Short mmCIF file of C-alpha atoms in Angstrom, two decimals:
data_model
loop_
_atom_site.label_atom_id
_atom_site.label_comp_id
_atom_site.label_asym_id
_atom_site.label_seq_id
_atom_site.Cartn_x
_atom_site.Cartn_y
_atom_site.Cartn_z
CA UNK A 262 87.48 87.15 138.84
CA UNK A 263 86.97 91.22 139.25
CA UNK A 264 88.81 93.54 141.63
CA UNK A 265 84.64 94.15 143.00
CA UNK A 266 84.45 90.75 144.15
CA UNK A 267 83.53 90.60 147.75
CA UNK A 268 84.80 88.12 150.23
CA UNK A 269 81.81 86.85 152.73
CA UNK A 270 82.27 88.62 156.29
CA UNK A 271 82.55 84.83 157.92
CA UNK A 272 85.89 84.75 156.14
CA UNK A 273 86.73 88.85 156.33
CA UNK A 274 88.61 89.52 158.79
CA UNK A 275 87.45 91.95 161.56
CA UNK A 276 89.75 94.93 160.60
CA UNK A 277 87.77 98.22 160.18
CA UNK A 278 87.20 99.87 157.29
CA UNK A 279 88.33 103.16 156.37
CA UNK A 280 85.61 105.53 155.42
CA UNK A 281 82.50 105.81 157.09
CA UNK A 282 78.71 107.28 155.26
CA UNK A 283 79.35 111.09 154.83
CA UNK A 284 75.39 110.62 156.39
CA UNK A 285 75.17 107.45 158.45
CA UNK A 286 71.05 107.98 158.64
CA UNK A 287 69.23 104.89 157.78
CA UNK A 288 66.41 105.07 160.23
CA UNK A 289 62.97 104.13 158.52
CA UNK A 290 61.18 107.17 160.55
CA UNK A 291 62.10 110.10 161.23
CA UNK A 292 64.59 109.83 158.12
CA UNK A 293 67.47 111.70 157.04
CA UNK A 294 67.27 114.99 156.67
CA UNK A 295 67.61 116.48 152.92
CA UNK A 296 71.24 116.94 151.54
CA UNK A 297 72.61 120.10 152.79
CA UNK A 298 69.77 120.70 155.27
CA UNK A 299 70.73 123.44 157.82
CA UNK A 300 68.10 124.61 160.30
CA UNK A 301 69.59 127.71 160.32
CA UNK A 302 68.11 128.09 156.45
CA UNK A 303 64.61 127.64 157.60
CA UNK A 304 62.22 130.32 156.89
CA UNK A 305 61.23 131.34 160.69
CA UNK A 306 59.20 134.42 159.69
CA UNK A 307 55.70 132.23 160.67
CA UNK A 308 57.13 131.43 163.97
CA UNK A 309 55.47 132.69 166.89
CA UNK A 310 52.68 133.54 164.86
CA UNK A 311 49.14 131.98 164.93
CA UNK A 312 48.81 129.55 162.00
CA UNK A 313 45.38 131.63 162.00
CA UNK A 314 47.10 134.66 160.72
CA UNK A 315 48.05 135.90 157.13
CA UNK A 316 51.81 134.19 156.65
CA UNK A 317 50.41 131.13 158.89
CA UNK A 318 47.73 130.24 156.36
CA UNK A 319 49.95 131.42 153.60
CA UNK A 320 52.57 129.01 154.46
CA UNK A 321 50.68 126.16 155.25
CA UNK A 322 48.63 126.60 151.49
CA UNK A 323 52.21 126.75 150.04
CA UNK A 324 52.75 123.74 151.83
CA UNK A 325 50.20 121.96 150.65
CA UNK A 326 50.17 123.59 146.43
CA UNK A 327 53.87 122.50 146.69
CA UNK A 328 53.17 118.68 147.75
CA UNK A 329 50.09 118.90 144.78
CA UNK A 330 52.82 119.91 142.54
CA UNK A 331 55.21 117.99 143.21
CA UNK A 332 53.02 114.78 143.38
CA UNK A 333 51.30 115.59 140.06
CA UNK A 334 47.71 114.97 142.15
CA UNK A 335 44.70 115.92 139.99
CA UNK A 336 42.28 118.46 141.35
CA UNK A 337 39.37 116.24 141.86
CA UNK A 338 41.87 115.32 145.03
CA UNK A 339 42.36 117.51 148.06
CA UNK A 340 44.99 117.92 150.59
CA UNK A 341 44.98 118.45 154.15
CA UNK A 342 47.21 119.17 156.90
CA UNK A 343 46.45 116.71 160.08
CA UNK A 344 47.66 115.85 163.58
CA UNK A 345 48.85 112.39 164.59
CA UNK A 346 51.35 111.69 161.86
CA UNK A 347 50.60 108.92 159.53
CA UNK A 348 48.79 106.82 162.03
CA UNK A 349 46.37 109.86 162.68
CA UNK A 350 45.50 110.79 159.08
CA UNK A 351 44.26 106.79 158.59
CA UNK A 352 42.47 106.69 162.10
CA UNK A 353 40.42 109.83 160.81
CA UNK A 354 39.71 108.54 157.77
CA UNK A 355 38.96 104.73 158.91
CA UNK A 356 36.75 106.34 161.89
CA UNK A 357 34.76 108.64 159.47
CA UNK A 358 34.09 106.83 156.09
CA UNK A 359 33.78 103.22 157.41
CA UNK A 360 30.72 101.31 158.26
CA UNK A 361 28.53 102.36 155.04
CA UNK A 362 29.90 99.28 153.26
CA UNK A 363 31.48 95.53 154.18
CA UNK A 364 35.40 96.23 154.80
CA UNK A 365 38.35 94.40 153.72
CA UNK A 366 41.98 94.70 155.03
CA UNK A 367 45.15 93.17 153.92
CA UNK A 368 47.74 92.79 156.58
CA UNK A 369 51.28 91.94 155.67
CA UNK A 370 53.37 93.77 158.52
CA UNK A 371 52.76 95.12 161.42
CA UNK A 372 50.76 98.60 160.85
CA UNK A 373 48.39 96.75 158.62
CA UNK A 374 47.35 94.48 161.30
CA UNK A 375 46.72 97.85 163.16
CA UNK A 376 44.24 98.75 161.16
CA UNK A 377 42.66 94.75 161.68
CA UNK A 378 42.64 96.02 165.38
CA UNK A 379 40.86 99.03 165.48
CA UNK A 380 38.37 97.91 162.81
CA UNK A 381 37.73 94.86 164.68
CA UNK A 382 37.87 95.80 168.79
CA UNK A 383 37.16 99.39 168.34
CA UNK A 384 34.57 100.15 165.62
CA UNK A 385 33.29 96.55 165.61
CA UNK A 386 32.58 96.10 161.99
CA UNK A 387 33.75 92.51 161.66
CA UNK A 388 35.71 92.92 158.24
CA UNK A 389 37.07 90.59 155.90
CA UNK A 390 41.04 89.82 156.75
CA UNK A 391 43.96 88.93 154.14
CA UNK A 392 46.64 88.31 155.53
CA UNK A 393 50.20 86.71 154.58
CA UNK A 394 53.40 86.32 156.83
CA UNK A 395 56.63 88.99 156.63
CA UNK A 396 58.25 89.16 153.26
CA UNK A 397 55.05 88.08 151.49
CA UNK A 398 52.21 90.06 149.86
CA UNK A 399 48.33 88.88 150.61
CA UNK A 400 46.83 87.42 146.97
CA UNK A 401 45.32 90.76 145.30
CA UNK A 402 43.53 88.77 143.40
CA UNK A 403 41.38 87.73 146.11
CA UNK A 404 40.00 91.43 146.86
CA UNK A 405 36.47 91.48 146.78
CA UNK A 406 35.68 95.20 145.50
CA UNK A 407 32.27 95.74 146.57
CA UNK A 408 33.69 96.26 150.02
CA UNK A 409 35.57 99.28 151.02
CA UNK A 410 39.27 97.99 151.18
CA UNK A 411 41.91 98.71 153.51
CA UNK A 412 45.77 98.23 152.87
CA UNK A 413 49.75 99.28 153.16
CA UNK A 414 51.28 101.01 149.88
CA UNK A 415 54.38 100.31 151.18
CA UNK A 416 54.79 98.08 154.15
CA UNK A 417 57.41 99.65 156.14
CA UNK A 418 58.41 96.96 158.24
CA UNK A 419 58.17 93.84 156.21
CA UNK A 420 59.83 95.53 152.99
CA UNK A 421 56.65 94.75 151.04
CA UNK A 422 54.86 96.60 148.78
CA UNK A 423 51.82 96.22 146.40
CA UNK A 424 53.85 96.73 143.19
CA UNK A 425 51.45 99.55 141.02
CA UNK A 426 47.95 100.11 141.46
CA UNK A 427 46.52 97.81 138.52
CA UNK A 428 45.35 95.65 141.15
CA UNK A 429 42.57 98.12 141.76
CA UNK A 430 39.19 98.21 139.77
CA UNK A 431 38.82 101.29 137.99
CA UNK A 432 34.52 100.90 138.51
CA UNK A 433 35.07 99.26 142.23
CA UNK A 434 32.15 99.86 144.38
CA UNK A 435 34.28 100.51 147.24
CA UNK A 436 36.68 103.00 148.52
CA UNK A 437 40.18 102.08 148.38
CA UNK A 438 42.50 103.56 151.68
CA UNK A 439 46.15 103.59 150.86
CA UNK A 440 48.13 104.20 154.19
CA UNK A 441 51.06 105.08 152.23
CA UNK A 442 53.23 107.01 154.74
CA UNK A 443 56.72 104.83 152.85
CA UNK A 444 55.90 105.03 149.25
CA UNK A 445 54.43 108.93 148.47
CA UNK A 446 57.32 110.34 146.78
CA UNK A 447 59.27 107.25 146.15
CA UNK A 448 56.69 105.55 143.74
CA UNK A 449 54.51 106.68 140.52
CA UNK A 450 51.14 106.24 142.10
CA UNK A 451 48.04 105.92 139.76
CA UNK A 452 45.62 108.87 141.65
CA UNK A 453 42.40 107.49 139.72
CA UNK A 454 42.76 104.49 142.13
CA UNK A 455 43.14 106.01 145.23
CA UNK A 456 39.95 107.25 147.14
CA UNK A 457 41.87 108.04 150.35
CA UNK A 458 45.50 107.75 151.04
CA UNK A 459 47.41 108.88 153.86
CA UNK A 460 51.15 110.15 154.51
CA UNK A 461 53.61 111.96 157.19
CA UNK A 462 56.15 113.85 155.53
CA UNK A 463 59.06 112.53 158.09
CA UNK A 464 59.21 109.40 155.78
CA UNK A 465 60.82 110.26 151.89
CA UNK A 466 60.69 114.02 152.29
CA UNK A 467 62.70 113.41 156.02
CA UNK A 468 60.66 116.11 157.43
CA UNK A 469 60.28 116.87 160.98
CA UNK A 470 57.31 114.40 162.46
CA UNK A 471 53.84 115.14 164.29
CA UNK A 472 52.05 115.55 161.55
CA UNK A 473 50.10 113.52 158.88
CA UNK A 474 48.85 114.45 155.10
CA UNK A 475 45.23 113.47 153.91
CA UNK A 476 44.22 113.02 151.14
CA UNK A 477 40.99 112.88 149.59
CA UNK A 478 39.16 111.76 145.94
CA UNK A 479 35.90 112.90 145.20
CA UNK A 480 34.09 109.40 146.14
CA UNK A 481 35.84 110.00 149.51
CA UNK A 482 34.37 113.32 149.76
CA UNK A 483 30.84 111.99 148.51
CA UNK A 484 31.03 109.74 151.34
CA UNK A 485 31.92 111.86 154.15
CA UNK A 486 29.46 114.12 153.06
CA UNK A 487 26.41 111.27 152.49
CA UNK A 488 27.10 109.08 155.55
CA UNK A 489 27.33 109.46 159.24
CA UNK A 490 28.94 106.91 161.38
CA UNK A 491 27.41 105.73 164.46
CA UNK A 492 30.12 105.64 166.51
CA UNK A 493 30.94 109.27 168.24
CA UNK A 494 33.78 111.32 166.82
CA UNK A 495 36.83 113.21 168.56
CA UNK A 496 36.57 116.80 167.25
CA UNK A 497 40.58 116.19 165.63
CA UNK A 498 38.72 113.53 163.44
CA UNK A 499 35.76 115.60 161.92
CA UNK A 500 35.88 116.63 158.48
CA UNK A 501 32.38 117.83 158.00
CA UNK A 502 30.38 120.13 159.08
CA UNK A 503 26.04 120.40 158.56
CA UNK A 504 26.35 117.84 156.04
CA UNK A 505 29.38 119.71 154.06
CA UNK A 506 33.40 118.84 154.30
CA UNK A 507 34.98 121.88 156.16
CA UNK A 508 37.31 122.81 153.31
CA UNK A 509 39.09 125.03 155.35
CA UNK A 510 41.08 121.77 156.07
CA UNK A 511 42.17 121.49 152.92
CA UNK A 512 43.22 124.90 152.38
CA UNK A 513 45.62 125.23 155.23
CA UNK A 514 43.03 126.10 158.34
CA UNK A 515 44.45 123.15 160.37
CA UNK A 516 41.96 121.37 162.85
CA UNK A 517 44.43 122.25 165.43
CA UNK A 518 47.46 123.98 165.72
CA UNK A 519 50.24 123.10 164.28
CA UNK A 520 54.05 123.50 164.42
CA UNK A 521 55.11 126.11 162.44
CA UNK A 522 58.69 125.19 162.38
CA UNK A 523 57.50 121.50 160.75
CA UNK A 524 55.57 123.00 158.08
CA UNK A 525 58.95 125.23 157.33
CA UNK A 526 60.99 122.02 157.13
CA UNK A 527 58.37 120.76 154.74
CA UNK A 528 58.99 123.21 153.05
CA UNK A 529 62.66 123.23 152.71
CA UNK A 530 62.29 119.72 151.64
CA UNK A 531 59.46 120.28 148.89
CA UNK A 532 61.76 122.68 146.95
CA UNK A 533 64.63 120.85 147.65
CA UNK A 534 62.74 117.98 145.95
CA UNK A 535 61.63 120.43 143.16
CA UNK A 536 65.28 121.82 142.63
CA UNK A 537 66.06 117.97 142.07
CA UNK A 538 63.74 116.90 139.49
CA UNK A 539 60.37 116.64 141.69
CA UNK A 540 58.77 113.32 141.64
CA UNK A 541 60.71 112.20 139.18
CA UNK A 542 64.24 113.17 141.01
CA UNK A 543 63.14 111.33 144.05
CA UNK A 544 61.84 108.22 142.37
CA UNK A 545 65.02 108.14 141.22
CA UNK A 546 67.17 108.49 144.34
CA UNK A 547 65.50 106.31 145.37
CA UNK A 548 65.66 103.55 143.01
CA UNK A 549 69.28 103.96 143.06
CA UNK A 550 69.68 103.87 146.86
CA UNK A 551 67.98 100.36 146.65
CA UNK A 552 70.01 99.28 143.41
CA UNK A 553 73.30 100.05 145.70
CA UNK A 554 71.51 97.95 148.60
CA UNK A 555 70.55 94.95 146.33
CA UNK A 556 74.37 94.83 144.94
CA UNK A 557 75.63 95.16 148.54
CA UNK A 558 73.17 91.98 149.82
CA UNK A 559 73.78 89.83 146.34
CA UNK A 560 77.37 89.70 147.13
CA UNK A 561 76.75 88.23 150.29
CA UNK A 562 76.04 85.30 151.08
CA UNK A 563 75.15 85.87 154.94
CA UNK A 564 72.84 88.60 153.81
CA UNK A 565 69.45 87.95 151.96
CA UNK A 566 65.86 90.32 151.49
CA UNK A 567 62.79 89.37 153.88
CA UNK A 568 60.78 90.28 150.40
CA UNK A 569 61.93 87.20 148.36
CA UNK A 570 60.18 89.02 145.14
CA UNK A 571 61.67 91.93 143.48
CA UNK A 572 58.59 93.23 141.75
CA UNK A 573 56.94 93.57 145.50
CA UNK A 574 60.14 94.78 147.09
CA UNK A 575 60.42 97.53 148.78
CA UNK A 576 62.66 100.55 147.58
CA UNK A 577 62.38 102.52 150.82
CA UNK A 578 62.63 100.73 153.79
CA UNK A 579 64.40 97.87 152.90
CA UNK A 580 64.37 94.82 155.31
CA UNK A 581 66.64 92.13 155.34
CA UNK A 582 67.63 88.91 156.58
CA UNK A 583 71.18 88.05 158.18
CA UNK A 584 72.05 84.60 158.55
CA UNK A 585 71.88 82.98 162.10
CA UNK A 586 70.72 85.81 163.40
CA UNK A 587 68.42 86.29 166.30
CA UNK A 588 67.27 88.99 168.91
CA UNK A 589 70.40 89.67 170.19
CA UNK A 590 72.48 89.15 167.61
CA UNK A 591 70.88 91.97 165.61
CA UNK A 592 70.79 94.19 168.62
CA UNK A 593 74.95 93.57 169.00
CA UNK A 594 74.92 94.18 165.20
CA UNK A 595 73.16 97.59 165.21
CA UNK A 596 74.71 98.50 168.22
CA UNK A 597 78.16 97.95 166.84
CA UNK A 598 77.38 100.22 163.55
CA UNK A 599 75.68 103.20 165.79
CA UNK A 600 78.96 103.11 167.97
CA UNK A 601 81.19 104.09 165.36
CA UNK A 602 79.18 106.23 163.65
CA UNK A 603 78.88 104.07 160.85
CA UNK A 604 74.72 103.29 160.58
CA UNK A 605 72.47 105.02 162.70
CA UNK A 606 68.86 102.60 163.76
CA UNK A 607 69.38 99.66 161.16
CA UNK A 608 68.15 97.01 163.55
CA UNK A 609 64.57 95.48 161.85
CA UNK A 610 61.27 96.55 163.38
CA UNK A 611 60.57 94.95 166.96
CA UNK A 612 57.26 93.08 165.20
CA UNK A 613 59.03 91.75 162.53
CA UNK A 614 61.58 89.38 162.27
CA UNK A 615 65.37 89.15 163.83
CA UNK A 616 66.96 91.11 161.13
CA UNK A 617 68.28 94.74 159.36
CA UNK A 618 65.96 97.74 157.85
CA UNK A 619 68.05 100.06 155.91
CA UNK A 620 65.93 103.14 154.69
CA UNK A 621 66.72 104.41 151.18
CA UNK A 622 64.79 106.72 150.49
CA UNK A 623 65.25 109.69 148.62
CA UNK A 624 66.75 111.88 151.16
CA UNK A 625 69.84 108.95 151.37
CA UNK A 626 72.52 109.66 148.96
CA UNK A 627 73.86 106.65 147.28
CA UNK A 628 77.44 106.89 147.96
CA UNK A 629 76.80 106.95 151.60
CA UNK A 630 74.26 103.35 151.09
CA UNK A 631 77.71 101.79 149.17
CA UNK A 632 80.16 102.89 151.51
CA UNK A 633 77.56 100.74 154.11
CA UNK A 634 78.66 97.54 152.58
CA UNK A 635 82.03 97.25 154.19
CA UNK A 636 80.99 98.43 157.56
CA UNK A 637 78.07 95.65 157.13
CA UNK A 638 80.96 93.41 156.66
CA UNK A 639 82.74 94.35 160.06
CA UNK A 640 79.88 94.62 162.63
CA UNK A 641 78.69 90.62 161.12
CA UNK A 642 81.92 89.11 161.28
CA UNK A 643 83.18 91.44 164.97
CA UNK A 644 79.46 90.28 166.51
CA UNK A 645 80.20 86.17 165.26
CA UNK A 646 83.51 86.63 167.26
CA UNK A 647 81.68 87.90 170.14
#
């Protein structure tokens, strides 16, 4: 027996615990801010300025050379600024680069069956589905190449991941499009496999949200510029211009405007992440947020991971399963935690199943995830009394 050892909250009594998170901000999107963020140390000099100008240009290149940096993305890969968060950046690039080739999705959680949606009952192209249930990954094995494929990084409400990029042909015929809003920054992603992948800077870097990141490889840009979809496109989606990608997007001349004052808190976070390390310093973070989490849950019995497998388990948004529980039980649960300031938005997605999502990503500091364990303790065994 150890003075660590951790009785089960069914047998805890009810009694509430000490010391709160110094940062109770677990939400899975927007996420917590950066340690030691202060809007009041946000460069402002670009605000009220047109993002056409000198400094607004300036500042949204800087953006964008910092998130190259810091993401170690070769130059045969460009960045652009977009509208429509995550969710945008992948509509733009499913609407322009699809329909030149057969089209496979995987869908393990709820955003990858969006993109089953809007490839099936809005561009029509009858594509090859994968699917498996919450807390499962689809078999990667069964990817057929030749076909442009479509899937998750990170799935951000099942807690499922694809766990490295191996999976992916190096001589694939097809384009491979990463939505992988959950896992830039918080995993070592193989570039040379990724023809398109697509981000919003609210998730790991807890930036402000509106806005998504796109990302291109040179097959992507090869087909924008050699195909033409027959379906009509919004002007926010179009990337090319008489046959050539406007590069303009990808050197800070947005499509439309932006907001100046998220760009600046991009920025703050981007050399906040560079005075910790860079990629490196927030893989890390990471990783230790979800080592504190995985402690927390093995001592536990009432507590278990939707993602049975480690190797495919999320380190970001980290779902989990609490015993009993349904609906309401989880709402109670939540609702108990955000009352005393203890968790802030822990309750699981509304698609997936009754249960917890605790986001540790690496703008969480890992005292703040252990001092969670206790107060995990209280709100199970106060909302079984209830």
């Amino acid at each position: 027996m150890t003075d660590s050892t951790v009785l089960d909250a069914t047998a805890a009594s009810a009694a509430m615990p000490a010391t709160r998170p110094a940062r109770p901000y677990f939400s899975s999107g927007p996420c917590a801010k950066p340690p030691g963020w202060d809007a009041a140390r946000l460069a402002t000099e670009s605000l009220g300025r047109s993002h056409r100008s000198k400094i607004g240009k300036t500042r949204l290149q800087l953006c964008i050379d910092l998130m190259r940096e810091l993401l170690n993305l070769p130059d045969t890969h460009r960045i652009g600024i977009v509208p429509g968060s995550d969710t945008g950046a992948f509509e733009m690039a499913m609407w322009t680069m699809l329909g030149a080739k057969p089209v496979t999705t995987l869908a393990w959680e709820s955003f990858g069956e969006g993109w089953v949606t809007d490839a099936v009952k809005q561009l029509k192209i009858d594509p090859t589905v994968i699917r498996a249930d919450y807390g499962k990954l689809p078999d990667l094995t069964a990817v057929d190449w030749s076909n442009d494929v479509l899937f998750t990084w990170n799935g951000t409400t099942s807690g499922v991941r694809v766990p490295n990029a191996d999976w992916i042909p190096a001589d694939r015929e097809g384009l491979s499009f990463a939505d992988a809003t959950s896992g830039v920054f918080a995993y070592d992603i193989d570039w040379a496999k990724i023809d398109v992948a697509t981000f919003s800077w609210q998730k790991v870097l807890g930036g402000e949200g509106g806005h998504g990141v796109l990302i291109l490889g040179p097959r992507a840009v090869e087909r924008l510029e050699s195909y033409t979809p027959a379906w009509p496109l919004p002007k926010v989606f179009r990337l090319v211009s008489k046959g050539k990608l406007t590069e303009g997007v990808f050197k800070g001349e947005t499509i439309n405007t932006p907001s100046m004052l998220a760009v600046e808190d991009c920025i703050a976070a981007l050399e906040w992440a560079k005075s910790i390390g860079g990629a490196d310093g927030l893989i890390a973070r990471s990783d230790a947020n979800a080592a504190a989490l995985d402690q927390i849950v093995e001592e536990r019995s009432w507590l278990g991971h939707l993602a049975a497998d480690p190797a495919t388990r999320s380190k970001t948004s980290v779902c989990l399963t609490v015993e009993g529980a349904d609906e309401g039980f989880i709402k109670t649960f939540a609702g108990l935690l955000e009352k005393q300031g203890a968790a802030y938005d822990v309750a699981g997605y509304r698609d997936a199943p009754p249960g917890l999502r605790i986001w540790c990503g690496a703008t969480v500091d890992t005292a703040d995830v252990v001092a969670l364990g206790p107060w995990l303790d209280w709100a199970y065994a106060t909302a079984k009394a209830a």
